[in-house]
Amino acid sequence: MEDTRDLAERTPRSERKRRDSFGMFDGYDSCSEDSTSSSSSEDSEDEVVPSMPASLPIIKNNGQVYTYPDGKAGMATCEMCGMIGVRDAFYSKTKRFCSVSCSRSYSSNSKKASILARLQGKPPTKKAKVLQKQPLMAKLAAYAQYQASQQNQAKSKAVVTAESFDWGKYICSNNVVGAPVSCFKHAPMGTSWGDIEEGVRIEVPNSDISLPTKVYWIAEIVKLAGFKALLRYEGFDNDTSKDFWCNLCIPEVHPVGWCASNGKPLVPPKSIQHKYSNWIVFLVKRLTGAKTLPTDFNTKVHENMQFPFKKLMRVEVVDKNYLCRTRVALVEQVIGGRLRLVYEESQDSSDDFWCHMYSPLIHNIGWSRSIGHRFKRSDFTKRTEGQVDAPEQLFQKVKDVDQTGDWFKDGMKLEAIDPLNLSAICVATVKKVLADGYLMIGIDGSEAVDGSDWFCYHATSPSIFPVGFCEINSIELTPPRGYTKLPFKWFDYLRETSSVAAPVRLFNKEVPNHGFRQGMKLEAVDLMEPRLVCVATVTRIVHRLLRIHFDGWEDEYDQWVDCESPDLYPVGWCQLTGYQLQPPASQNSREMSHSLPKQKKKAQQYKGQKKKRRIPVGRRPFSQAGRRSSFSGDEEHSPPLYRAQGPSRPRTFRRQNYNSESLLRMKEETAEADEFTFSQGTSDQESNGSGSYCIKQEP
C-alpha cells in the first residue's frame, strides 16, 4: 500500500488516473441507500441486554447479597447523591443512604452546601462531583436493568446515562485552543504524537448514512485540541453542517488506506452522495500530497495505554494527613497512569489517595529509610495474596546532585510553593537536609512545633525558588503569618531572623521548551482533592511555572504547577482513559460557593488553618503518646494533627492567604537601592526561553 504522502512524487503524471491500482481505494463502494434492501441504520456496537428476571442481585461492600423485590415496593432515594434503588440494599437501619460513603459525606460540614443545592433543585457544587466507585456503578446498572425488564421483558435495552462534558462544544463556543499532546510527555502518545496537525486526513466511520453495515469515509482535521479533533468529511468543502468532534485515539480512527487493506467499504455521506459522479477521481485529487496518520498509529496507542504498575503493588507515599512523613500503601486501581492508593493500615478502602505513577510523592519501599525521611512504621502484618513491592525502576528518577561543598544548610531561606495552598508562593526555610539531594521545607510562620507540616522537596524541584524570585517575576509573595512589617522585604527579614538566603546556583534554572501558551485549555488534577480531574486553563507562564485556573471557579482555587507535572493532561485524556472529568462550575454553584468565602475574607487576622476542599481521609484518630521527634528513623505513634470544627475525622487543610490589601501594597512598593539589586528577567515567557533569575546583596 502506497502512503498518500508519497503519491505525488512516486507516480508519473500519465499514470495518475490509475492511482486506485495501488490499493488505496480498493475498499471504495459506490453503493447507496437505493441499492439496499433495508433502510435500517448501520450496525451499532451497543450491547443488547437480555431480559432480566424480576429478582436481580446486588453485591454490597461487605459481601452480603440483596435482591430486588417484585413490583415497585421497597424503593428508596439516597439523601446524599439522589440515587434511587432498592431499600433493602441501602446502608444503615434507616436506609437513608445508598452507601457508607454517602452516609459519611452527609454528616460532613463540607457537604452541606451540596445538599442545600440539591434540595433547591440547583446543580451540586464541585465538591459533590466525585469519581464514582464500582459498588455504586454496579447498583446503578442493576437498577437500570430492573426497570427495563419491568417495562419490556422481551427486547428492551437498559441504558445508564452518565454525565459527560462536551469539550467540542465548549472549545467552539469560547473560541479557545487546547494544549498540544506533545506538551504532556507523561501522557499516552505524548512522545509519539508526531506531526498530527490540521489538514491531516483519516478514515472514520460514516455517521451520515443509513446502511445495515458499518461503513467508512475520509475526513479532514479542521481543528485540533489535545486528543480531540474537529473533523469534516471530504466533499463538504466549506459546509460545516456535518462537522463533528472525535478523539483521535479511539479504535475507530485509522490512517488513509486502512479500509483498502482490511476490505472495509468507503461510502460517501448521504448528504453529498450525488454531488460527484466519480468519487474515486475526487478522492485521488483531494488526497494527492495530503498527510495521514502513521500506519502504526493504533498500535502505538495500544502500547501507550499499558502501564507498569499493577494492583496490590506496595509503595511508599506521602501521608496526606501528615505531610512530613510517608506511609506504605497498596495500588488499588490504575487509570491512565493514575494510581488509586489505599493506605496499608486503613480499615476500609475509603482511606485512599490519588496520584500519577510519575508523581514525586510516591517511592519504592525502603526509600524513606535510605534518605533519612520520616516514615510511619506499620504494625500491619496480614498480607493479602498477590501483594508485592513495586520494583524500584518503575519510579521517576531524580537528578543526581553533589552535596559536598557549598550545599543547602539547615536554616537557609528560600521561596516555595505551599503544598497546603498551591495558589501561594511563600517565604520558607530549609528545616533539614536529607540524603540524595532531598530537603525538608517549612513555610515560615505556619509550621507546627513538631514539624508535622514540613514537606519534602528535592533540590532540583521546580517548586522551590531562590530569594527574590517572586519580586523579579511580579508574583505576590506570601509573607510569614504574623509578620507585621509590610510590605515584606527580604533584606530586612534576613537581618531580623539572622539567616541567609540559599545560593541561587543551587536551584533548578532549566526551562524546557514546553510548548504551553497562555489561554490554552487542558485537563488538570485538583491537587487539593486529587481524585478530581477538572477542565482548566493556563492563565500565566513564568519560566517553567504554569498558573492553572479551574474554569468556573474563583482565582483562589488556582494552582502553581510545573510545566512537566504529571498532573496535567491533554483535552480528551479523561475520555480516552475512562476517567471522570469534572466540568466547569455552573453559575449557581459559583454564587453559592462564593457567598460563604466572602464573609471569611473580611477577617484581617489569621484564625488557624483554613480548609480548601475536603480530601477523604481515614477515620483513625492520631495519638500523641510515645511520639518520636527524630526524623531519621521510623515512628511508632503518630503526632497530633490539625483539627477543625465539626466531625472528628482528620482532614487536609489549606493555609489562609494574607489580606489582599497588604499584598497589593507589597507589590506596588519598589525595592530600595541600598538593599537589593535585581537582575530583571522575562516574567511571562511566551517564547519559552530559558530566562534567568538572580538576586545579589549590595555591600
XYZ file of C-alpha atoms in Angstrom:
699
model
C 0.000 0.000 0.000
C 1.359 3.358 -1.036
C 1.258 6.173 1.520
C -0.652 9.236 0.302
C 2.243 11.430 1.369
C 4.404 9.984 -1.407
C 1.809 9.589 -4.190
C 2.678 12.808 -5.994
C 6.399 12.087 -6.063
C 6.334 8.356 -6.865
C 3.689 8.264 -9.632
C 4.150 9.874 -13.080
C 1.511 12.329 -14.273
C 0.406 9.983 -17.067
C -0.389 7.268 -14.554
C -2.342 9.323 -12.011
C -5.634 8.173 -13.482
C -4.742 4.658 -12.348
C -3.905 5.541 -8.737
C -6.622 3.221 -7.496
C -4.498 0.313 -8.677
C -2.226 0.961 -5.696
C -4.964 -0.413 -3.493
C -5.789 2.787 -1.594
C -9.348 2.918 -2.927
C -9.965 -0.797 -3.371
C -12.353 -0.545 -0.440
C -14.435 2.164 -2.105
C -18.045 1.130 -2.545
C -20.400 3.230 -4.631
C -23.457 1.640 -3.094
C -26.201 3.928 -1.863
C -29.399 3.614 0.100
C -31.316 2.849 -3.079
C -29.294 -0.315 -3.694
C -30.002 -1.769 -0.273
C -32.981 -3.779 0.753
C -33.072 -2.368 4.236
C -33.318 1.216 5.493
C -32.016 0.427 8.945
C -29.020 2.306 10.295
C -25.507 0.881 10.363
C -24.502 -1.697 12.925
C -24.381 -0.443 16.464
C -21.836 -1.638 18.952
C -24.227 -1.129 21.870
C -24.573 -4.246 23.941
C -28.075 -5.688 23.912
C -29.116 -6.512 27.433
C -31.259 -9.643 27.612
C -34.454 -9.690 29.569
C -33.807 -9.943 33.258
C -35.796 -11.785 35.900
C -37.776 -9.817 38.433
C -35.214 -10.597 41.097
C -31.757 -9.108 40.465
C -28.768 -9.410 42.807
C -26.797 -6.513 44.242
C -23.494 -7.209 45.997
C -22.600 -4.813 48.771
C -19.098 -3.996 50.066
C -19.415 -6.433 52.930
C -20.211 -9.291 50.574
C -23.872 -9.634 51.538
C -26.276 -10.269 48.649
C -29.570 -8.414 48.363
C -32.335 -8.901 45.813
C -34.874 -6.572 44.287
C -38.431 -7.203 45.479
C -41.228 -7.713 42.990
C -43.014 -4.576 41.885
C -42.090 -1.066 42.998
C -42.401 -1.647 46.714
C -39.315 -1.157 48.837
C -37.668 1.592 46.757
C -35.675 4.408 48.397
C -33.813 7.598 47.418
C -30.356 8.416 48.778
C -30.473 11.693 50.679
C -26.880 12.474 49.677
C -26.461 11.675 45.983
C -30.110 11.292 44.954
C -29.651 7.751 43.577
C -32.836 5.636 43.505
C -32.521 1.995 44.472
C -33.949 -0.907 46.421
C -34.429 -0.070 50.091
C -33.083 -3.437 51.253
C -29.761 -2.701 49.550
C -29.355 0.692 51.192
C -26.927 1.378 54.041
C -27.799 1.557 57.765
C -31.050 0.741 59.544
C -32.742 3.928 58.412
C -31.998 3.173 54.724
C -31.360 6.863 54.046
C -28.155 6.400 52.056
C -27.067 4.125 49.236
C -23.549 3.543 50.583
C -21.213 4.112 53.518
C -19.536 6.912 51.561
C -22.800 8.851 51.172
C -23.640 8.375 54.837
C -20.298 9.812 55.953
C -20.386 12.619 53.434
C -23.831 13.676 54.625
C -22.564 14.206 58.164
C -19.594 16.253 56.990
C -19.820 20.039 57.138
C -18.105 20.253 53.771
C -21.150 18.650 52.091
C -23.814 20.987 53.474
C -23.604 23.335 50.502
C -24.065 20.440 48.093
C -27.070 19.133 49.997
C -28.662 22.576 50.115
C -28.168 22.974 46.391
C -29.736 19.581 45.691
C -32.773 20.370 47.830
C -33.234 23.660 45.998
C -33.020 21.946 42.649
C -29.688 23.537 41.788
C -26.634 21.774 40.387
C -24.304 20.417 43.076
C -21.039 22.126 43.832
C -17.701 20.902 42.559
C -17.043 19.136 45.835
C -20.020 16.866 45.264
C -18.801 15.667 41.862
C -16.555 12.781 42.764
C -15.318 9.752 40.941
C -17.978 7.081 41.282
C -16.724 3.832 42.717
C -17.602 0.398 41.433
C -20.240 -0.651 44.008
C -22.372 2.392 43.200
C -21.983 1.883 39.463
C -22.966 -1.756 39.873
C -26.124 -0.727 41.703
C -26.975 1.871 39.072
C -26.542 -0.630 36.262
C -28.558 -3.305 38.074
C -31.391 -0.905 38.805
C -31.470 0.274 35.196
C -31.742 -3.340 34.059
C -34.522 -3.953 36.559
C -36.546 -1.012 35.253
C -36.035 -2.050 31.664
C -37.055 -5.636 32.312
C -40.211 -4.496 34.091
C -41.239 -2.265 31.190
C -40.403 -4.638 28.366
C -39.264 -8.139 29.294
C -38.665 -9.129 25.702
C -36.430 -6.646 23.898
C -35.755 -3.531 25.945
C -32.240 -2.141 26.327
C -31.070 -0.937 29.704
C -29.115 2.299 29.394
C -27.397 4.099 32.258
C -26.764 7.705 31.293
C -23.569 9.165 32.685
C -22.847 12.846 32.968
C -20.402 13.893 30.284
C -18.725 17.140 29.291
C -18.750 18.204 25.642
C -15.229 19.519 25.019
C -16.005 20.226 21.358
C -18.935 22.499 22.065
C -17.001 24.212 24.854
C -13.992 24.899 22.629
C -16.051 26.177 19.694
C -18.382 28.373 21.768
C -15.473 30.012 23.601
C -13.060 30.066 20.630
C -10.204 28.640 22.701
C -7.213 26.428 21.969
C -6.294 23.124 23.569
C -2.708 22.443 24.595
C -0.991 20.037 22.136
C -0.487 16.428 23.173
C 3.267 16.898 22.733
C 3.256 19.191 25.797
C 2.461 16.207 28.026
C 5.390 13.780 27.827
C 3.926 11.573 30.572
C 0.548 11.169 28.851
C -0.228 8.396 26.347
C 1.207 9.310 22.906
C 2.957 12.307 24.496
C 6.254 11.340 22.855
C 4.703 9.665 19.784
C 2.242 12.299 18.583
C 4.445 13.297 15.661
C 3.189 15.735 13.016
C -0.538 15.300 13.572
C -1.977 18.701 12.760
C -4.783 20.455 10.925
C -5.176 19.193 7.368
C -4.319 15.563 8.156
C -6.739 13.063 6.546
C -8.068 9.988 8.332
C -10.638 7.252 7.777
C -13.528 7.238 10.253
C -16.982 5.620 10.442
C -19.553 7.397 8.276
C -22.424 8.504 10.506
C -24.223 10.379 7.710
C -25.597 7.244 6.073
C -28.297 4.628 6.623
C -26.917 1.197 5.869
C -27.144 -2.126 7.702
C -23.354 -2.383 7.998
C -20.682 -0.035 9.311
C -19.029 1.924 6.510
C -16.247 4.500 6.486
C -15.347 7.748 4.790
C -12.347 10.047 4.717
C -12.359 13.144 6.939
C -10.025 16.103 7.388
C -8.830 17.509 10.716
C -10.189 21.068 10.790
C -9.237 21.939 14.384
C -7.079 20.116 16.912
C -7.303 20.330 20.707
C -5.308 17.723 22.616
C -6.571 14.274 21.673
C -9.776 15.783 20.260
C -10.140 16.823 16.621
C -12.897 18.647 14.753
C -13.445 16.582 11.594
C -15.117 17.339 8.267
C -15.978 14.672 5.725
C -14.329 15.003 2.342
C -16.704 16.562 -0.147
C -18.344 19.069 2.200
C -15.794 21.779 1.328
C -16.802 24.849 3.395
C -20.056 23.331 4.619
C -19.812 22.930 8.412
C -23.242 21.348 8.932
C -21.855 17.829 9.455
C -18.631 18.706 11.333
C -18.081 16.583 14.418
C -15.544 16.170 17.222
C -13.713 12.893 17.672
C -10.962 11.540 19.921
C -8.174 10.526 17.545
C -7.020 7.682 19.796
C -10.202 5.645 19.683
C -10.046 2.331 17.741
C -12.422 3.588 15.005
C -9.881 6.146 13.702
C -7.470 4.889 11.024
C -4.917 6.220 8.531
C -5.967 6.589 4.894
C -5.634 3.219 3.183
C -6.777 1.150 6.155
C -10.146 0.344 4.553
C -8.475 -0.932 1.398
C -6.110 -3.116 3.392
C -8.889 -4.571 5.541
C -11.677 -4.848 2.978
C -13.865 -2.169 4.538
C -16.164 -0.107 2.282
C -15.659 3.618 1.728
C -19.085 5.169 1.186
C -19.696 8.927 0.714
C -22.075 10.614 3.169
C -25.756 10.669 2.298
C -25.909 14.495 2.243
C -23.445 14.742 -0.660
C -23.814 11.309 -2.238
C -24.975 12.705 -5.608
C -22.546 15.625 -5.637
C -19.957 13.784 -7.752
C -20.445 11.053 -10.334
C -16.982 9.560 -9.826
C -15.877 9.636 -6.204
C -12.619 7.810 -6.898
C -11.407 10.633 -9.138
C -12.463 13.137 -6.476
C -10.568 11.319 -3.722
C -7.436 10.974 -5.824
C -7.442 14.699 -6.465
C -8.114 15.598 -2.819
C -5.610 13.203 -1.277
C -2.664 13.855 -3.563
C 0.098 15.261 -1.371
C -2.033 15.131 1.794
C -0.805 13.784 5.150
C -2.354 10.967 7.106
C -1.692 9.115 10.362
C 1.297 6.777 10.637
C 0.414 3.209 9.702
C 1.285 2.012 13.209
C -0.710 4.762 14.977
C -3.294 2.409 16.519
C -0.558 0.030 17.653
C 1.298 2.858 19.390
C -1.888 3.997 21.112
C -2.424 0.486 22.456
C 1.192 0.256 23.647
C 0.994 3.664 25.329
C -2.100 2.577 27.242
C -0.179 -0.206 29.015
C 1.067 0.809 32.476
C 3.680 -0.995 34.591
C 2.002 -0.522 37.971
C -0.401 -3.310 38.884
C -2.972 -3.845 41.602
C -1.628 -4.853 45.055
C 1.840 -3.409 44.447
C 3.221 -1.828 47.631
C 4.717 1.683 47.585
C 5.715 4.444 49.976
C 3.591 7.556 49.590
C 3.250 10.847 51.437
C 0.801 10.748 54.322
C -1.927 13.160 53.199
C -2.864 13.810 56.830
C 0.690 14.440 57.957
C 2.883 15.833 55.192
C 6.262 15.322 56.838
C 6.185 11.546 56.650
C 5.423 8.667 54.307
C 3.341 5.519 54.729
C 3.005 2.203 52.976
C 0.100 1.978 50.552
C -1.247 -0.566 48.091
C -2.134 0.106 44.470
C -5.884 -0.447 44.283
C -6.607 0.905 40.814
C -4.712 2.138 37.737
C -6.453 4.501 35.294
C -4.447 6.116 32.536
C -1.284 6.017 34.647
C -3.038 7.483 37.684
C -2.911 5.314 40.798
C -5.537 4.959 43.460
C -3.574 4.034 46.562
C -5.073 2.662 49.765
C -3.012 3.057 52.933
C -1.975 -0.312 54.273
C -3.425 0.083 57.768
C -6.749 1.579 56.686
C -9.878 -0.144 57.915
C -11.593 0.164 54.543
C -10.821 1.352 51.028
C -12.141 4.870 51.709
C -8.750 5.927 53.109
C -7.262 6.364 49.666
C -5.014 8.750 47.787
C -4.790 9.508 44.055
C -1.575 10.392 42.245
C 0.189 9.722 38.959
C 2.742 6.938 38.743
C 5.417 9.570 37.960
C 4.433 11.743 40.925
C 7.277 12.830 43.239
C 5.021 11.829 46.152
C 5.469 8.063 45.702
C 8.602 5.963 46.118
C 9.776 2.397 46.348
C 9.637 0.528 49.647
C 12.691 1.487 51.700
C 13.146 4.943 50.180
C 12.386 6.834 53.413
C 14.897 4.856 55.434
C 17.590 5.275 52.783
C 17.472 9.092 52.795
C 16.507 9.681 56.444
C 12.934 10.740 55.751
C 10.308 10.343 58.428
C 8.235 7.190 57.998
C 5.240 5.719 59.788
C 6.189 2.174 60.602
C 3.303 -0.166 60.024
C 2.274 -2.835 62.504
C 0.133 -4.377 59.809
C 1.303 -7.979 59.428
C -1.518 -9.588 57.472
C -0.615 -9.773 53.800
C -3.110 -10.338 51.026
C -2.116 -12.920 48.474
C -0.562 -11.235 45.457
C 0.997 -8.295 47.277
C 4.475 -7.414 46.020
C 6.798 -4.443 46.467
C 6.788 -2.272 43.343
C 10.184 -2.537 41.578
C 12.449 0.457 42.094
C 12.878 1.018 38.336
C 9.179 1.907 37.979
C 9.574 5.177 39.888
C 10.581 8.511 38.449
C 14.293 9.153 38.836
C 15.655 12.419 40.219
C 18.782 14.151 39.030
C 21.981 13.276 40.872
C 23.406 16.216 42.821
C 26.701 16.880 44.569
C 26.001 17.658 48.225
C 29.607 18.310 49.126
C 30.963 21.815 49.490
C 28.592 24.773 49.370
C 25.251 22.973 49.681
C 21.887 23.672 51.303
C 22.113 24.020 55.065
C 19.535 23.993 57.824
C 18.034 27.438 58.370
C 18.625 28.795 54.838
C 15.773 30.874 53.438
C 14.044 30.446 50.083
C 10.660 30.738 48.398
C 8.449 27.691 47.921
C 5.011 26.690 46.702
C 2.934 25.937 49.765
C 1.747 22.301 49.450
C -1.305 23.194 51.571
C -2.201 26.226 49.456
C -0.975 25.712 45.916
C -2.071 29.169 44.804
C 0.590 30.775 47.015
C 4.382 31.010 46.892
C 5.594 31.639 50.427
C 8.624 32.567 52.490
C 10.160 29.239 53.502
C 13.096 27.695 55.344
C 15.257 24.614 54.869
C 14.429 22.652 58.007
C 16.514 19.535 57.442
C 18.912 18.339 54.755
C 18.381 14.698 53.818
C 20.389 12.352 51.610
C 20.284 12.156 47.793
C 19.512 15.866 47.442
C 16.216 15.888 49.358
C 15.236 18.762 51.678
C 12.580 19.202 54.344
C 10.963 22.607 53.794
C 8.811 24.550 56.244
C 6.592 27.555 55.493
C 7.656 30.407 57.768
C 5.116 31.440 60.393
C 2.855 28.468 59.731
C 4.809 25.360 60.619
C 3.797 23.275 63.587
C 6.118 22.991 66.584
C 6.757 19.320 65.906
C 7.332 19.856 62.201
C 4.185 17.984 61.214
C 3.648 20.130 58.111
C 7.197 20.131 56.775
C 7.271 18.962 53.218
C 9.919 17.057 51.254
C 11.205 18.704 48.059
C 14.189 17.602 46.028
C 16.872 20.236 45.451
C 16.073 20.163 41.724
C 12.333 20.530 42.340
C 10.648 23.236 40.239
C 8.524 24.102 43.289
C 11.297 25.863 45.238
C 12.904 29.155 44.214
C 15.726 31.442 45.317
C 15.067 34.519 47.404
C 13.704 37.285 45.162
C 12.125 35.054 42.515
C 8.597 36.352 43.125
C 9.600 40.028 43.066
C 11.537 39.624 39.833
C 8.592 37.943 38.120
C 5.823 40.127 39.627
C 4.335 37.306 41.683
C 2.769 38.082 45.027
C 4.957 36.532 47.715
C 3.032 35.399 50.782
C 4.876 36.702 53.892
C 5.140 34.695 57.124
C 1.981 34.528 59.186
C 2.060 37.176 61.885
C 4.804 39.223 60.223
C 3.808 42.857 60.713
C 6.452 44.805 58.772
C 4.617 45.068 55.490
C 5.333 45.356 52.645
C 7.642 42.401 53.096
C 11.324 42.995 52.252
C 13.756 40.123 52.125
C 16.751 42.150 53.270
C 15.032 43.223 56.494
C 13.669 39.740 57.112
C 17.045 38.038 56.687
C 18.631 40.538 59.056
C 15.866 40.179 61.668
C 15.981 36.384 61.601
C 19.808 36.233 61.453
C 19.559 33.905 58.475
C 20.993 33.683 54.962
C 19.450 33.050 51.592
C 20.147 29.755 49.859
C 22.610 30.301 46.969
C 20.897 30.872 43.623
C 23.157 28.424 41.819
C 21.722 25.505 43.830
C 18.254 25.859 42.272
C 16.935 24.315 39.089
C 17.003 27.026 36.415
C 16.422 24.765 33.410
C 13.447 25.890 31.313
C 12.363 23.302 28.728
C 10.655 24.292 25.503
C 7.365 23.011 26.860
C 5.027 24.454 24.224
C 2.372 25.835 26.571
C 0.792 29.196 25.790
C -1.401 31.458 27.873
C -5.088 30.661 27.431
C -4.623 27.010 26.434
C -7.184 24.527 27.726
C -6.319 21.236 29.371
C -7.470 18.724 31.968
C -5.801 19.211 35.350
C -5.855 17.445 38.696
C -7.222 19.413 41.616
C -4.253 18.697 43.883
C -6.226 19.712 46.973
C -8.659 16.891 46.155
C -6.598 14.706 43.843
C -9.414 12.381 42.851
C -10.773 15.165 40.674
C -9.592 15.946 37.154
C -11.119 19.234 36.011
C -11.496 21.488 32.991
C -8.734 24.069 33.356
C -6.858 26.915 31.655
C -3.241 28.075 31.625
C -3.544 31.699 32.759
C 0.120 32.580 33.240
C 3.575 31.273 32.343
C 6.666 32.179 34.358
C 9.698 30.326 33.024
C 8.664 26.694 33.560
C 5.959 27.548 36.082
C 2.300 27.481 34.984
C -0.633 29.125 36.714
C -3.585 26.729 36.338
C -7.118 28.094 36.700
C -10.124 25.808 37.138
C -12.837 27.030 34.789
C -15.889 28.389 36.575
C -14.131 28.733 39.931
C -12.611 31.697 41.733
C -8.914 32.540 41.385
C -8.283 31.474 44.970
C -8.505 27.863 43.766
C -5.716 28.372 41.197
C -2.574 26.262 41.398
C 1.068 26.880 40.528
C 2.217 23.775 38.651
C 5.389 22.841 36.824
C 5.179 22.525 33.038
C 6.248 18.855 33.309
C 3.852 17.987 36.114
C 2.242 14.544 35.692
C -0.994 16.067 36.982
C -1.685 17.899 33.707
C -3.308 16.136 30.757
C -4.406 16.969 27.206
C -8.009 17.650 26.261
C -9.687 14.256 25.812
C -7.468 12.357 28.269
C -10.374 11.506 30.559
C -12.429 10.194 27.649
C -9.501 8.106 26.399
C -8.715 6.530 29.768
C -12.255 6.271 31.152
C -11.634 8.752 33.975
C -14.443 11.080 35.066
C -13.917 14.707 34.014
C -15.248 17.472 36.242
C -16.927 20.167 34.095
C -16.676 23.899 34.837
C -18.740 25.055 37.794
C -22.165 26.363 36.901
C -23.264 29.887 37.716
C -25.455 28.648 40.582
C -22.560 26.708 42.075
C -20.259 29.707 41.845
C -22.755 32.001 43.526
C -23.351 29.522 46.326
C -19.675 28.792 46.938
C -18.791 32.477 46.703
C -21.279 33.611 49.337
C -19.501 31.892 52.242
C -15.874 32.819 51.473
C -16.852 36.489 51.206
C -17.651 36.578 54.901
C -14.362 34.923 55.778
C -12.323 37.320 53.700
C -13.411 40.227 55.896
C -11.298 38.928 58.742
C -7.891 40.604 58.845
C -6.288 38.171 61.263
C -5.134 34.629 60.801
C -7.552 32.252 62.516
C -5.768 28.988 62.022
C -5.692 26.733 59.066
C -8.494 27.088 56.591
C -9.905 24.109 54.750
C -9.982 24.458 50.998
C -11.602 21.327 49.635
C -12.080 18.108 51.536
C -9.950 15.104 50.782
C -11.345 11.831 52.094
C -9.114 10.520 54.838
C -9.022 7.697 57.321
C -11.019 7.687 60.492
C -8.343 6.538 62.889
C -7.527 9.296 65.410
C -3.899 10.168 65.993
C -2.247 9.556 69.317
C 0.297 11.813 70.939
C 1.624 9.170 73.269
C 5.038 7.765 72.621
C 5.715 10.082 69.671
C 9.273 10.287 68.442
C 10.707 13.618 67.447
C 13.543 12.327 65.302
C 13.183 12.431 61.530
C 15.876 9.868 60.896
C 14.017 6.704 61.811
C 10.629 5.071 61.962
C 7.952 6.257 64.339
C 5.668 4.047 66.292
C 2.937 6.535 67.007
C 1.524 9.485 65.166
C 1.893 13.059 66.405
C -1.084 15.352 66.906
C -2.932 16.547 63.838
C -4.710 19.750 62.895
C -8.353 19.634 63.805
C -11.297 21.594 62.505
C -14.750 22.314 63.809
C -17.299 19.602 63.196
C -16.626 15.893 62.661
C -13.638 14.366 64.410
C -12.194 12.776 61.275
C -8.833 14.294 60.256
C -8.794 16.274 57.039
C -6.358 18.042 54.799
C -6.332 21.818 55.023
C -5.029 24.806 53.144
C -3.360 27.798 54.712
C -5.153 31.117 54.745
C -3.908 33.808 52.388
C -2.900 37.176 53.701
C -5.322 40.006 53.082
C -5.243 41.401 49.569
C -4.553 44.979 50.668
C -1.227 44.036 52.241
C -0.216 42.047 49.185
C -1.179 44.917 46.903
C 0.937 47.346 48.902
C 3.826 44.913 48.811
C 3.557 44.572 45.033
C 3.427 48.318 44.409
C 6.330 49.097 46.720
C 9.643 49.346 44.863
C 12.802 47.874 46.333
C 15.151 50.322 47.987
C 18.509 50.811 46.288
C 20.565 50.075 49.399
C 19.019 46.637 49.877
C 18.909 44.526 46.727
C 19.622 44.901 43.061
C 17.569 42.524 40.937
C 18.520 41.261 37.519
C 15.163 41.621 35.817
C 14.144 38.761 33.524
C 11.108 37.987 31.427
C 8.082 37.384 33.605
C 5.664 35.542 31.351
C 7.814 33.664 28.908
C 5.541 33.179 25.946
C 8.601 32.259 23.898
C 9.597 29.545 26.377
C 13.079 30.946 26.543
C 15.483 29.938 29.240
C 15.113 33.062 31.282
C 17.270 33.542 34.345
C 16.665 34.959 37.759
C 19.128 36.035 40.377
C 19.485 38.316 43.331
C 22.577 39.819 44.833
C 23.033 41.738 48.027
C 24.744 45.079 47.790
C 27.737 45.523 50.097
